[in-house]
Amino acid sequence: MTTASDPATPLDRRAEPTAHDGDARHDLTAPRLRRLRTWNVALTVLHAAQAVAVLVIASDFAIDLTTAYPAGPPGTPVPQAESAFAVPIGPAIAVFLALAALDHLLTGVLLRRTYESGLARGVNPFRWLEYSLSSTIMVVLVAMYAGIIQVSAVIAIVGANVAMILFGWVQERTNPPGRRPADLAPFWFGCVAGAAPWVAITLNLVGSEDVPAFVYGIFFSLFAFFMSFAVNQWLQYRQVGPWRDYGFGESVYLVLSLAAKSALAWQIVAGSLA
């Protein structure tokens, strides 16, 4: 006969701490944290410098977003689209670069301890908050250069991309260090949401004529970068090779972020703003 104090009772087994309790932590070494701090400070400077350079170099080129509303019951032909407002491309590029600079300033200097504490718990909310804004501006710019300029369509692209980023955040929040097997449902939901803008962009490019070569360059390079972010997270939660170290995956995010933002910024500048 067992009692409540017997260590073999189900009650005590339930009380034992597990990785699901949120107490488990990634073992991030001091050298790893120093490298991440150095990288974040460096990326602050690089993103900020590029933002300023784009504002100095770029022309005042803008793309008009349009609206077209039915003038009758469902099935009524939609009248010709009208200009709603213009999006100045140079400042839009500078904004997503500046958002990245702010993110890295916070994580590398101003809120470094909060950032490092989050990494130990397997989460980086700074990343997801920045991506929800910066990557959304980026995919909207890609869509606009592919000819998607109706306000309603742009709003849908914004919603899908933000949903993708938030699912990425949920993936981290629901999978604390040590949870095995990892629950990848939020990851796959995010992939579905994130695919929608790229399907729309692909359809527009396929159906268009005389698309400038640099637009195809933007499309293929940014699509590859966006997919690389997803692959990085998948490798983290599959614990493949060096991705067993959460800090390694964080380093990959930093490199991908700089590369993707720089690639988009300077392809647009070279193609239409110089």
XYZ file of N, CA and C in Angstrom:
822
model
N 0.849 -1.189 0.000
C 0.000 0.000 0.000
C 0.885 1.238 0.000
N 0.552 2.188 -0.840
C 1.351 3.406 -0.926
C 0.633 4.556 -0.272
N 1.387 5.589 0.065
C 0.833 6.799 0.667
C 1.185 7.980 -0.199
N 0.624 9.158 0.163
C 0.893 10.378 -0.610
C 2.348 10.758 -0.553
N 3.081 10.275 0.504
C 4.496 10.637 0.626
C 5.409 9.650 -0.082
N 4.854 8.536 -0.575
C 5.656 7.530 -1.266
C 6.182 8.120 -2.572
N 7.504 8.107 -2.821
C 8.060 8.705 -4.027
C 7.609 8.014 -5.303
N 6.993 6.824 -5.178
C 6.581 6.110 -6.385
C 5.157 6.437 -6.804
N 4.451 7.264 -6.043
C 3.053 7.525 -6.356
C 2.915 8.367 -7.604
N 1.794 8.210 -8.336
C 1.562 9.028 -9.523
C 1.577 10.514 -9.214
N 1.102 10.897 -8.008
C 1.070 12.316 -7.653
C 2.458 12.917 -7.706
N 3.450 12.213 -7.130
C 4.801 12.748 -7.117
C 5.421 12.732 -8.507
N 5.087 11.715 -9.303
C 5.640 11.669 -10.654
C 5.141 12.858 -11.470
N 3.886 13.241 -11.252
C 3.357 14.400 -11.966
C 4.040 15.670 -11.513
N 4.510 15.702 -10.289
C 5.106 16.928 -9.756
C 6.549 17.119 -10.176
N 7.151 16.059 -10.752
C 8.547 16.190 -11.139
C 8.693 17.201 -12.265
N 9.699 18.082 -12.206
C 9.874 19.055 -13.269
C 10.218 18.388 -14.592
N 9.690 18.927 -15.663
C 9.992 18.457 -17.015
C 10.317 19.652 -17.878
N 10.771 19.369 -19.103
C 11.076 20.445 -20.046
C 9.834 21.229 -20.395
N 8.639 20.596 -20.254
C 7.405 21.302 -20.581
C 7.090 22.392 -19.571
N 7.695 22.328 -18.384
C 7.397 23.330 -17.361
C 8.023 24.669 -17.664
N 8.883 24.760 -18.679
C 9.517 26.030 -19.025
C 10.754 26.332 -18.216
N 11.213 25.351 -17.384
C 12.392 25.591 -16.561
C 13.681 25.228 -17.284
N 13.595 24.390 -18.315
C 14.793 23.996 -19.051
C 15.343 25.195 -19.812
N 16.670 25.220 -19.961
C 17.301 26.358 -20.624
C 18.388 25.857 -21.568
N 18.583 26.617 -22.659
C 19.701 26.317 -23.544
C 21.000 26.749 -22.872
N 22.019 25.940 -23.027
C 23.327 26.249 -22.445
C 24.123 27.084 -23.447
N 23.935 28.398 -23.410
C 24.653 29.302 -24.304
C 25.954 29.724 -23.626
N 27.063 29.404 -24.243
C 28.361 29.699 -23.642
C 28.662 31.193 -23.701
N 29.563 31.624 -22.829
C 29.973 33.034 -22.817
C 30.568 33.468 -24.154
N 31.433 32.657 -24.785
C 31.945 33.058 -26.104
C 30.837 33.218 -27.140
N 29.822 32.327 -27.112
C 28.709 32.440 -28.057
C 27.955 33.745 -27.843
N 27.688 34.086 -26.583
C 26.964 35.320 -26.289
C 27.775 36.546 -26.689
N 29.089 36.494 -26.494
C 29.932 37.625 -26.912
C 29.898 37.795 -28.425
N 29.924 36.668 -29.142
C 29.862 36.747 -30.610
C 28.528 37.319 -31.066
N 27.452 36.878 -30.432
C 26.141 37.394 -30.812
C 26.043 38.892 -30.532
N 26.620 39.315 -29.395
C 26.602 40.746 -29.100
C 27.388 41.519 -30.161
N 28.554 41.016 -30.519
C 29.365 41.680 -31.544
C 28.620 41.738 -32.867
N 27.989 40.637 -33.239
C 27.252 40.595 -34.498
C 26.086 41.575 -34.481
N 25.365 41.627 -33.372
C 24.221 42.536 -33.305
C 24.653 43.992 -33.407
N 25.744 44.337 -32.746
C 26.247 45.712 -32.839
C 26.684 46.015 -34.269
N 27.387 45.067 -34.889
C 27.834 45.265 -36.269
C 26.651 45.412 -37.216
N 25.615 44.602 -37.017
C 24.446 44.678 -37.890
C 23.658 45.965 -37.674
N 23.709 46.502 -36.459
C 23.100 47.817 -36.228
C 23.730 48.849 -37.148
N 25.046 48.861 -37.173
C 25.779 49.840 -37.988
C 25.537 49.596 -39.475
N 25.609 48.337 -39.905
C 25.468 48.024 -41.327
C 24.078 48.362 -41.852
N 23.045 48.008 -41.105
C 21.689 48.323 -41.553
C 21.432 49.826 -41.545
N 21.875 50.502 -40.491
C 21.665 51.950 -40.411
C 22.407 52.669 -41.532
N 23.633 52.248 -41.801
C 24.413 52.878 -42.869
C 23.742 52.687 -44.223
N 23.208 51.499 -44.458
C 22.523 51.253 -45.727
C 21.248 52.085 -45.839
N 20.528 52.237 -44.740
C 19.310 53.052 -44.771
C 19.630 54.484 -45.172
N 20.674 55.036 -44.581
C 21.079 56.407 -44.914
C 21.541 56.484 -46.365
N 22.326 55.504 -46.798
C 22.840 55.503 -48.173
C 21.708 55.452 -49.190
N 20.700 54.638 -48.920
C 19.565 54.543 -49.847
C 18.844 55.882 -49.949
N 18.633 56.538 -48.820
C 17.955 57.837 -48.844
C 18.761 58.871 -49.621
N 20.076 58.785 -49.536
C 20.930 59.744 -50.244
C 20.964 59.455 -51.741
N 21.048 58.175 -52.099
C 21.250 57.788 -53.494
C 19.952 57.736 -54.290
N 18.881 57.262 -53.669
C 17.665 56.919 -54.407
C 16.991 58.137 -55.020
N 16.380 57.905 -56.165
C 15.557 58.930 -56.803
C 14.216 59.004 -56.084
N 13.324 59.855 -56.577
C 12.007 59.992 -55.952
C 10.973 59.066 -56.595
N 11.438 57.983 -57.212
C 10.534 57.035 -57.866
C 9.525 56.483 -56.868
N 8.260 56.383 -57.311
C 7.186 55.857 -56.470
C 6.278 54.976 -57.317
N 5.590 54.061 -56.680
C 4.611 53.202 -57.354
C 3.239 53.503 -56.776
N 2.275 53.749 -57.657
C 0.908 54.034 -57.223
C 0.181 52.750 -56.844
N -0.482 52.760 -55.703
C -1.425 51.703 -55.363
C -2.810 52.157 -55.804
N -3.608 51.203 -56.259
C -4.887 51.555 -56.876
C -6.064 50.911 -56.151
N -7.243 51.445 -56.419
C -8.492 50.863 -55.932
C -9.463 50.767 -57.102
N -10.335 49.776 -57.047
C -11.396 49.621 -58.044
C -12.557 48.916 -57.361
N -13.696 49.595 -57.260
C -14.832 49.054 -56.527
C -15.988 48.776 -57.476
N -16.709 47.658 -57.275
C -17.859 47.362 -58.134
C -18.890 48.489 -58.079
N -19.515 48.733 -59.219
C -20.519 49.805 -59.290
C -21.931 49.249 -59.282
N -22.093 47.979 -58.950
C -23.412 47.369 -58.952
C -23.406 46.060 -58.193
N -24.387 45.187 -58.441
C -24.484 43.904 -57.734
C -23.344 42.976 -58.116
N -23.187 41.847 -57.391
C -22.123 40.901 -57.722
C -22.162 40.497 -59.191
N -21.005 40.477 -59.808
C -20.914 40.154 -61.220
C -20.831 41.373 -62.111
N -21.102 42.550 -61.549
C -20.998 43.783 -62.324
C -19.536 44.040 -62.675
N -19.230 44.378 -63.911
C -17.838 44.677 -64.271
C -17.252 45.767 -63.379
N -16.025 45.546 -62.960
C -15.345 46.529 -62.115
C -14.811 47.652 -63.000
N -15.069 48.891 -62.635
C -14.569 50.002 -63.452
C -13.048 50.085 -63.422
N -12.503 50.933 -64.248
C -11.050 51.099 -64.310
C -10.506 51.541 -62.956
N -9.363 50.964 -62.593
C -8.756 51.278 -61.296
C -8.334 52.735 -61.233
N -8.428 53.293 -60.035
C -8.009 54.670 -59.796
C -6.862 54.682 -58.800
N -5.996 55.656 -58.926
C -4.863 55.777 -58.006
C -5.351 56.132 -56.607
N -4.874 55.394 -55.617
C -5.232 55.677 -54.221
C -4.155 56.530 -53.562
N -2.922 56.075 -53.640
C -1.793 56.842 -53.113
C -0.513 56.239 -53.664
N 0.548 56.995 -53.590
C 1.843 56.551 -54.112
C 2.740 56.101 -52.966
N 3.476 55.038 -53.190
C 4.448 54.542 -52.213
C 5.844 54.925 -52.695
N 6.525 55.839 -52.007
C 7.899 56.194 -52.391
C 8.839 55.038 -52.065
N 9.499 54.507 -53.059
C 10.248 53.264 -52.891
C 11.506 53.450 -52.042
N 12.249 54.530 -52.277
C 13.463 54.757 -51.492
C 13.203 54.791 -49.994
N 12.260 55.634 -49.526
C 11.947 55.641 -48.098
C 11.428 54.301 -47.584
N 10.681 53.563 -48.407
C 10.188 52.250 -47.963
C 11.351 51.301 -47.691
N 12.356 51.334 -48.566
C 13.554 50.510 -48.339
C 14.262 50.954 -47.064
N 14.401 52.260 -46.893
C 15.083 52.782 -45.707
C 14.369 52.367 -44.425
N 13.043 52.286 -44.477
C 12.280 51.911 -43.283
C 12.594 50.481 -42.865
N 12.586 49.515 -43.826
C 12.845 48.143 -43.368
C 14.292 47.961 -42.924
N 15.215 48.725 -43.497
C 16.599 48.673 -43.017
C 16.719 49.300 -41.628
N 16.014 50.409 -41.408
C 16.059 51.078 -40.105
C 15.421 50.221 -39.018
N 14.354 49.497 -39.359
C 13.732 48.600 -38.385
C 14.707 47.515 -37.944
N 15.467 46.985 -38.893
C 16.477 45.980 -38.545
C 17.562 46.590 -37.668
N 17.985 47.810 -37.999
C 19.003 48.476 -37.182
C 18.513 48.663 -35.751
N 17.245 49.059 -35.592
C 16.681 49.242 -34.255
C 16.637 47.923 -33.496
N 16.214 46.864 -34.167
C 16.172 45.541 -33.540
C 17.545 45.160 -32.994
N 18.578 45.304 -33.820
C 19.923 44.894 -33.392
C 20.511 45.838 -32.347
N 20.101 47.098 -32.373
C 20.527 48.022 -31.315
C 19.950 47.591 -29.968
N 18.687 47.185 -29.976
C 18.056 46.733 -28.738
C 18.694 45.443 -28.234
N 18.891 44.476 -29.135
C 19.401 43.174 -28.696
C 20.897 43.188 -28.415
N 21.626 44.079 -29.063
C 23.069 44.120 -28.868
C 23.520 45.066 -27.780
N 22.672 46.074 -27.441
C 23.114 47.093 -26.488
C 22.046 47.379 -25.430
N 20.941 47.979 -25.850
C 19.996 48.549 -24.887
C 19.271 47.498 -24.053
N 18.860 46.398 -24.665
C 18.123 45.352 -23.943
C 18.833 44.001 -24.087
N 20.145 44.049 -24.030
C 20.932 42.842 -24.281
C 20.625 41.733 -23.279
N 20.503 42.067 -22.011
C 20.271 41.025 -21.002
C 18.907 40.363 -21.201
N 17.908 41.154 -21.562
C 16.590 40.585 -21.850
C 16.669 39.651 -23.049
N 17.393 40.075 -24.064
C 17.595 39.270 -25.275
C 18.298 37.957 -24.940
N 19.378 38.015 -24.174
C 20.136 36.810 -23.846
C 19.330 35.871 -22.952
N 18.535 36.433 -22.052
C 17.675 35.602 -21.216
C 16.651 34.865 -22.071
N 16.115 35.554 -23.071
C 15.171 34.910 -23.978
C 15.816 33.797 -24.781
N 17.033 34.028 -25.258
C 17.731 32.991 -26.018
C 17.919 31.733 -25.179
N 18.233 31.903 -23.903
C 18.413 30.745 -23.022
C 17.123 29.941 -22.892
N 15.984 30.626 -23.033
C 14.680 29.949 -22.961
C 14.165 29.539 -24.338
N 14.969 29.794 -25.372
C 14.590 29.367 -26.714
C 13.631 30.284 -27.425
N 13.595 31.562 -27.035
C 12.694 32.512 -27.698
C 13.428 33.827 -27.947
N 13.068 34.482 -29.035
C 13.589 35.817 -29.326
C 12.454 36.670 -29.878
N 11.630 37.255 -28.997
C 10.502 38.066 -29.473
C 10.936 39.279 -30.276
N 12.143 39.800 -30.003
C 12.632 40.945 -30.782
C 12.673 40.592 -32.270
N 13.153 39.389 -32.574
C 13.255 38.958 -33.965
C 11.890 38.954 -34.639
N 10.919 38.335 -33.966
C 9.609 38.179 -34.596
C 8.878 39.504 -34.733
N 9.018 40.385 -33.761
C 8.383 41.697 -33.876
C 8.982 42.484 -35.038
N 10.311 42.451 -35.150
C 10.949 43.167 -36.270
C 10.561 42.552 -37.604
N 10.627 41.217 -37.705
C 10.294 40.550 -38.966
C 8.850 40.824 -39.379
N 7.936 40.889 -38.408
C 6.533 41.117 -38.760
C 6.353 42.436 -39.495
N 7.235 43.391 -39.224
C 7.186 44.685 -39.911
C 8.105 44.711 -41.125
N 9.383 44.389 -40.918
C 10.361 44.550 -41.999
C 10.126 43.569 -43.143
N 9.896 42.292 -42.830
C 9.707 41.327 -43.920
C 8.396 41.578 -44.653
N 7.415 42.145 -43.955
C 6.154 42.468 -44.620
C 6.347 43.602 -45.621
N 7.096 44.622 -45.232
C 7.418 45.687 -46.189
C 8.171 45.103 -47.377
N 9.080 44.190 -47.103
C 9.882 43.596 -48.173
C 9.026 42.814 -49.160
N 8.140 41.951 -48.664
C 7.339 41.145 -49.583
C 6.336 42.014 -50.327
N 5.860 43.080 -49.701
C 4.973 44.013 -50.407
C 5.724 44.694 -51.548
N 6.966 45.075 -51.320
C 7.764 45.677 -52.392
C 7.974 44.691 -53.540
N 8.278 43.438 -53.214
C 8.431 42.426 -54.262
C 7.126 42.297 -55.051
N 5.998 42.264 -54.341
C 4.699 42.151 -55.004
C 4.420 43.357 -55.896
N 4.739 44.545 -55.418
C 4.511 45.748 -56.212
C 5.346 45.736 -57.484
N 6.576 45.291 -57.386
C 7.424 45.220 -58.579
C 6.960 44.124 -59.532
N 6.181 43.168 -59.020
C 5.589 42.140 -59.884
C 4.253 42.590 -60.458
N 3.812 43.792 -60.092
C 2.581 44.336 -60.656
C 1.357 44.215 -59.784
N 1.504 43.745 -58.551
C 0.366 43.666 -57.633
C 0.258 45.009 -56.920
N -0.659 45.837 -57.380
C -0.725 47.210 -56.867
C -2.119 47.597 -56.377
N -3.066 46.656 -56.378
C -4.391 46.986 -55.857
C -4.351 46.945 -54.331
N -4.909 47.951 -53.710
C -4.848 48.079 -52.256
C -5.370 46.818 -51.570
N -6.494 46.280 -52.048
C -7.081 45.090 -51.416
C -6.121 43.907 -51.458
N -5.443 43.717 -52.589
C -4.496 42.606 -52.717
C -3.296 42.807 -51.802
N -2.824 44.044 -51.701
C -1.680 44.335 -50.835
C -2.035 44.074 -49.374
N -3.259 44.433 -48.977
C -3.690 44.178 -47.602
C -3.686 42.677 -47.315
N -4.153 41.872 -48.274
C -4.163 40.418 -48.093
C -2.742 39.872 -47.956
N -1.816 40.404 -48.746
C -0.418 39.974 -48.663
C 0.165 40.332 -47.301
N -0.144 41.527 -46.814
C 0.321 41.941 -45.487
C -0.183 40.961 -44.424
N -1.478 40.641 -44.467
C -2.047 39.738 -43.473
C -1.416 38.362 -43.498
N -1.201 37.823 -44.699
C -0.611 36.488 -44.818
C 0.818 36.472 -44.300
N 1.592 37.503 -44.627
C 2.993 37.513 -44.190
C 3.113 37.702 -42.678
N 2.298 38.591 -42.118
C 2.328 38.776 -40.662
C 1.926 37.477 -39.964
N 0.918 36.787 -40.507
C 0.509 35.507 -39.917
C 1.662 34.511 -39.932
N 2.400 34.460 -41.040
C 3.551 33.558 -41.124
C 4.553 33.844 -40.007
N 4.864 35.117 -39.812
C 5.842 35.489 -38.785
C 5.329 35.137 -37.392
N 4.060 35.405 -37.133
C 3.514 35.117 -35.807
C 3.478 33.617 -35.535
N 3.227 32.812 -36.564
C 3.309 31.357 -36.379
C 4.736 30.945 -36.020
N 5.728 31.612 -36.609
C 7.113 31.331 -36.244
C 7.376 31.619 -34.779
N 6.801 32.712 -34.289
C 6.932 33.070 -32.873
C 6.260 32.009 -31.996
N 5.051 31.592 -32.392
C 4.342 30.560 -31.627
C 5.144 29.257 -31.604
N 5.818 28.943 -32.713
C 6.660 27.743 -32.757
C 7.701 27.771 -31.640
N 8.315 28.922 -31.429
C 9.301 29.033 -30.344
C 8.645 28.972 -28.970
N 7.529 29.665 -28.806
C 6.888 29.739 -27.492
C 6.363 28.382 -27.028
N 5.946 27.549 -27.964
C 5.345 26.269 -27.577
C 6.345 25.118 -27.544
N 7.602 25.402 -27.832
C 8.628 24.351 -27.830
C 9.829 24.774 -26.992
N 9.704 24.718 -25.660
C 10.817 25.106 -24.794
C 11.981 24.141 -24.944
N 13.159 24.533 -24.486
C 14.331 23.650 -24.575
C 14.050 22.286 -23.958
N 14.443 21.249 -24.655
C 14.285 19.904 -24.132
C 13.013 19.203 -24.539
N 12.075 19.910 -25.156
C 10.831 19.248 -25.547
C 11.097 18.323 -26.730
N 10.809 17.035 -26.553
C 11.002 16.054 -27.606
C 9.817 15.090 -27.615
N 9.211 14.854 -28.780
C 9.543 15.514 -30.047
C 8.962 16.919 -30.093
N 9.565 17.770 -30.892
C 9.071 19.135 -31.030
C 7.743 19.127 -31.779
N 6.863 20.035 -31.388
C 5.584 20.201 -32.081
C 5.798 21.180 -33.229
N 5.753 20.692 -34.459
C 6.016 21.524 -35.628
C 4.746 22.060 -36.282
N 3.588 21.881 -35.626
C 2.341 22.359 -36.230
C 2.378 23.862 -36.526
N 2.808 24.722 -35.566
C 2.861 26.155 -35.892
C 3.780 26.453 -37.073
N 4.874 25.722 -37.175
C 5.803 25.917 -38.290
C 5.114 25.650 -39.619
N 4.408 24.528 -39.720
C 3.752 24.177 -40.984
C 2.598 25.121 -41.290
N 1.865 25.551 -40.265
C 0.805 26.542 -40.497
C 1.407 27.831 -41.060
N 2.563 28.223 -40.507
C 3.231 29.423 -41.001
C 3.675 29.278 -42.441
N 4.126 28.079 -42.805
C 4.537 27.846 -44.196
C 3.361 28.028 -45.148
N 2.187 27.549 -44.751
C 0.999 27.700 -45.600
C 0.653 29.175 -45.767
N 0.625 29.904 -44.646
C 0.307 31.333 -44.723
C 1.348 32.083 -45.544
N 2.616 31.767 -45.324
C 3.688 32.480 -46.013
C 3.778 32.175 -47.487
N 3.239 31.031 -47.923
C 3.293 30.673 -49.342
C 2.336 31.511 -50.178
N 1.233 31.963 -49.580
C 0.194 32.655 -50.349
C 0.714 33.870 -51.121
N 1.462 34.798 -50.494
C 1.963 35.941 -51.270
C 2.838 35.526 -52.445
N 3.640 34.484 -52.260
C 4.553 34.069 -53.326
C 3.814 33.399 -54.472
N 2.707 32.718 -54.184
C 1.875 32.167 -55.256
C 1.282 33.306 -56.078
N 0.768 34.334 -55.393
C 0.196 35.484 -56.103
C 1.249 36.198 -56.943
N 2.435 36.381 -56.378
C 3.518 37.056 -57.113
C 3.915 36.237 -58.341
N 4.014 34.916 -58.175
C 4.378 34.046 -59.298
C 3.353 34.142 -60.423
N 2.061 34.094 -60.072
C 1.012 34.195 -61.087
C 1.104 35.512 -61.843
N 1.384 36.584 -61.128
C 1.485 37.885 -61.789
C 2.670 37.945 -62.745
N 3.791 37.386 -62.320
C 4.974 37.398 -63.187
C 4.767 36.528 -64.424
N 4.155 35.364 -64.236
C 3.916 34.458 -65.364
C 2.971 35.097 -66.382
N 1.983 35.842 -65.889
C 1.004 36.447 -66.787
C 1.405 37.788 -67.355
N 2.552 38.306 -66.945
C 2.981 39.632 -67.398
C 3.874 39.527 -68.629
N 3.949 40.613 -69.357
C 4.838 40.703 -70.513
C 5.904 41.759 -70.253
N 7.065 41.549 -70.840
C 8.153 42.527 -70.760
C 8.546 42.867 -69.323
N 8.672 41.841 -68.490
C 9.123 42.066 -67.114
C 10.626 42.323 -67.139
N 11.092 43.412 -66.522
C 12.540 43.686 -66.511
C 13.308 42.553 -65.830
N 14.502 42.307 -66.306
C 15.307 41.207 -65.767
C 15.567 41.374 -64.277
N 15.757 42.621 -63.813
C 16.082 42.808 -62.398
C 14.917 42.406 -61.500
N 13.679 42.469 -62.029
C 12.522 42.047 -61.239
C 12.564 40.534 -61.021
N 12.945 39.787 -62.057
C 13.119 38.342 -61.877
C 14.236 38.057 -60.870
N 15.293 38.855 -60.922
C 16.370 38.686 -59.955
C 15.881 38.893 -58.534
N 15.074 39.930 -58.344
C 14.490 40.188 -57.022
C 13.626 39.009 -56.585
N 12.770 38.552 -57.492
C 11.849 37.463 -57.152
C 12.600 36.205 -56.723
N 13.517 35.733 -57.545
C 14.192 34.467 -57.249
C 15.093 34.571 -56.016
N 15.809 35.676 -55.878
C 16.714 35.803 -54.734
C 15.948 35.939 -53.426
N 14.890 36.759 -53.427
C 14.136 36.938 -52.176
C 13.333 35.700 -51.822
N 12.811 35.002 -52.834
C 12.119 33.744 -52.546
C 13.081 32.760 -51.879
N 14.296 32.671 -52.408
C 15.291 31.766 -51.823
C 15.615 32.164 -50.389
N 15.753 33.462 -50.134
C 16.050 33.905 -48.773
C 14.892 33.604 -47.826
N 13.658 33.892 -48.247
C 12.509 33.638 -47.384
C 12.424 32.154 -47.046
N 12.675 31.279 -48.031
C 12.654 29.844 -47.765
C 13.785 29.440 -46.816
N 14.912 30.131 -46.897
C 16.056 29.807 -46.038
C 15.740 30.055 -44.568
N 14.945 31.094 -44.280
C 14.536 31.338 -42.898
C 13.730 30.143 -42.377
N 12.828 29.634 -43.214
C 12.016 28.487 -42.805
C 12.885 27.253 -42.589
N 13.825 27.026 -43.485
C 14.726 25.872 -43.351
C 15.536 25.980 -42.060
N 15.983 27.180 -41.735
C 16.759 27.378 -40.505
C 15.948 26.982 -39.277
N 14.679 27.409 -39.232
C 13.865 27.049 -38.073
C 13.588 25.550 -38.042
N 13.329 24.959 -39.196
C 13.084 23.513 -39.244
C 14.297 22.745 -38.718
N 15.489 23.149 -39.144
C 16.711 22.482 -38.689
C 16.897 22.643 -37.180
N 16.510 23.824 -36.638
C 16.603 24.029 -35.190
C 15.765 23.010 -34.437
N 14.514 22.832 -34.883
C 13.613 21.977 -34.120
C 13.745 20.503 -34.470
N 14.458 20.205 -35.546
C 14.834 18.826 -35.835
C 16.185 18.478 -35.217
N 16.849 19.490 -34.642
C 18.126 19.280 -33.949
C 19.159 18.631 -34.872
N 19.321 19.211 -36.051
C 20.241 18.674 -37.050
C 21.623 19.298 -36.884
N 22.639 18.486 -36.668
C 24.019 18.955 -36.618
C 24.212 20.150 -35.694
N 24.850 21.227 -36.204
C 25.138 22.386 -35.351
C 23.890 23.119 -34.879
N 22.734 22.841 -35.498
C 21.488 23.498 -35.076
C 21.005 22.983 -33.725
N 21.673 21.958 -33.178
C 21.343 21.552 -31.807
C 21.635 22.689 -30.833
N 22.561 23.549 -31.209
C 22.900 24.736 -30.418
C 21.985 25.872 -30.874
N 21.072 26.300 -29.992
C 20.124 27.351 -30.364
C 20.854 28.619 -30.793
N 21.994 28.885 -30.189
C 22.770 30.065 -30.549
C 23.264 30.023 -31.983
N 23.525 28.819 -32.508
C 23.944 28.700 -33.909
C 22.808 29.118 -34.832
N 21.606 28.631 -34.542
C 20.453 29.027 -35.349
C 20.209 30.520 -35.296
N 20.422 31.118 -34.127
C 20.278 32.573 -33.997
C 21.296 33.285 -34.876
N 22.520 32.787 -34.911
C 23.547 33.384 -35.771
C 23.146 33.309 -37.243
N 22.552 32.187 -37.640
C 22.107 32.039 -39.025
C 21.015 33.051 -39.339
N 20.087 33.265 -38.398
C 19.054 34.290 -38.597
C 19.693 35.659 -38.851
N 20.728 35.987 -38.099
C 21.376 37.291 -38.255
C 21.979 37.435 -39.647
N 22.658 36.395 -40.104
C 23.285 36.441 -41.431
C 22.224 36.534 -42.523
N 21.182 35.709 -42.421
C 20.124 35.726 -43.427
C 19.415 37.070 -43.476
N 19.183 37.661 -42.313
C 18.491 38.948 -42.267
C 19.280 40.025 -42.996
N 20.567 40.112 -42.710
C 21.405 41.107 -43.387
C 21.461 40.839 -44.884
N 21.657 39.587 -45.268
C 21.796 39.252 -46.686
C 20.510 39.532 -47.454
N 19.364 39.134 -46.900
C 18.090 39.324 -47.600
C 17.758 40.801 -47.755
N 17.918 41.558 -46.682
C 17.587 42.984 -46.744
C 18.531 43.729 -47.682
N 19.800 43.402 -47.626
C 20.768 44.061 -48.504
C 20.498 43.714 -49.965
N 20.194 42.441 -50.225
C 19.935 42.014 -51.603
C 18.741 42.746 -52.188
N 17.652 42.828 -51.430
C 16.467 43.516 -51.946
C 16.735 44.997 -52.134
N 17.344 45.615 -51.136
C 17.585 47.059 -51.200
C 18.395 47.441 -52.431
N 19.495 46.764 -52.649
C 20.400 47.211 -53.707
C 19.989 46.730 -55.089
N 19.225 45.649 -55.163
C 18.661 45.282 -56.465
C 17.623 46.307 -56.915
N 16.812 46.782 -55.981
C 15.829 47.803 -56.341
C 16.520 49.111 -56.691
N 17.504 49.499 -55.886
C 18.222 50.747 -56.166
C 18.867 50.686 -57.550
N 19.555 49.591 -57.847
C 20.235 49.465 -59.136
C 19.249 49.398 -60.290
N 18.093 48.759 -60.058
C 17.150 48.555 -61.145
C 16.244 49.722 -61.447
N 15.906 50.519 -60.421
C 14.905 51.558 -60.680
C 15.096 52.864 -59.924
N 16.065 52.931 -59.039
C 16.207 54.151 -58.238
C 17.491 54.913 -58.508
N 18.449 54.302 -59.186
C 19.740 54.969 -59.397
C 19.611 56.091 -60.426
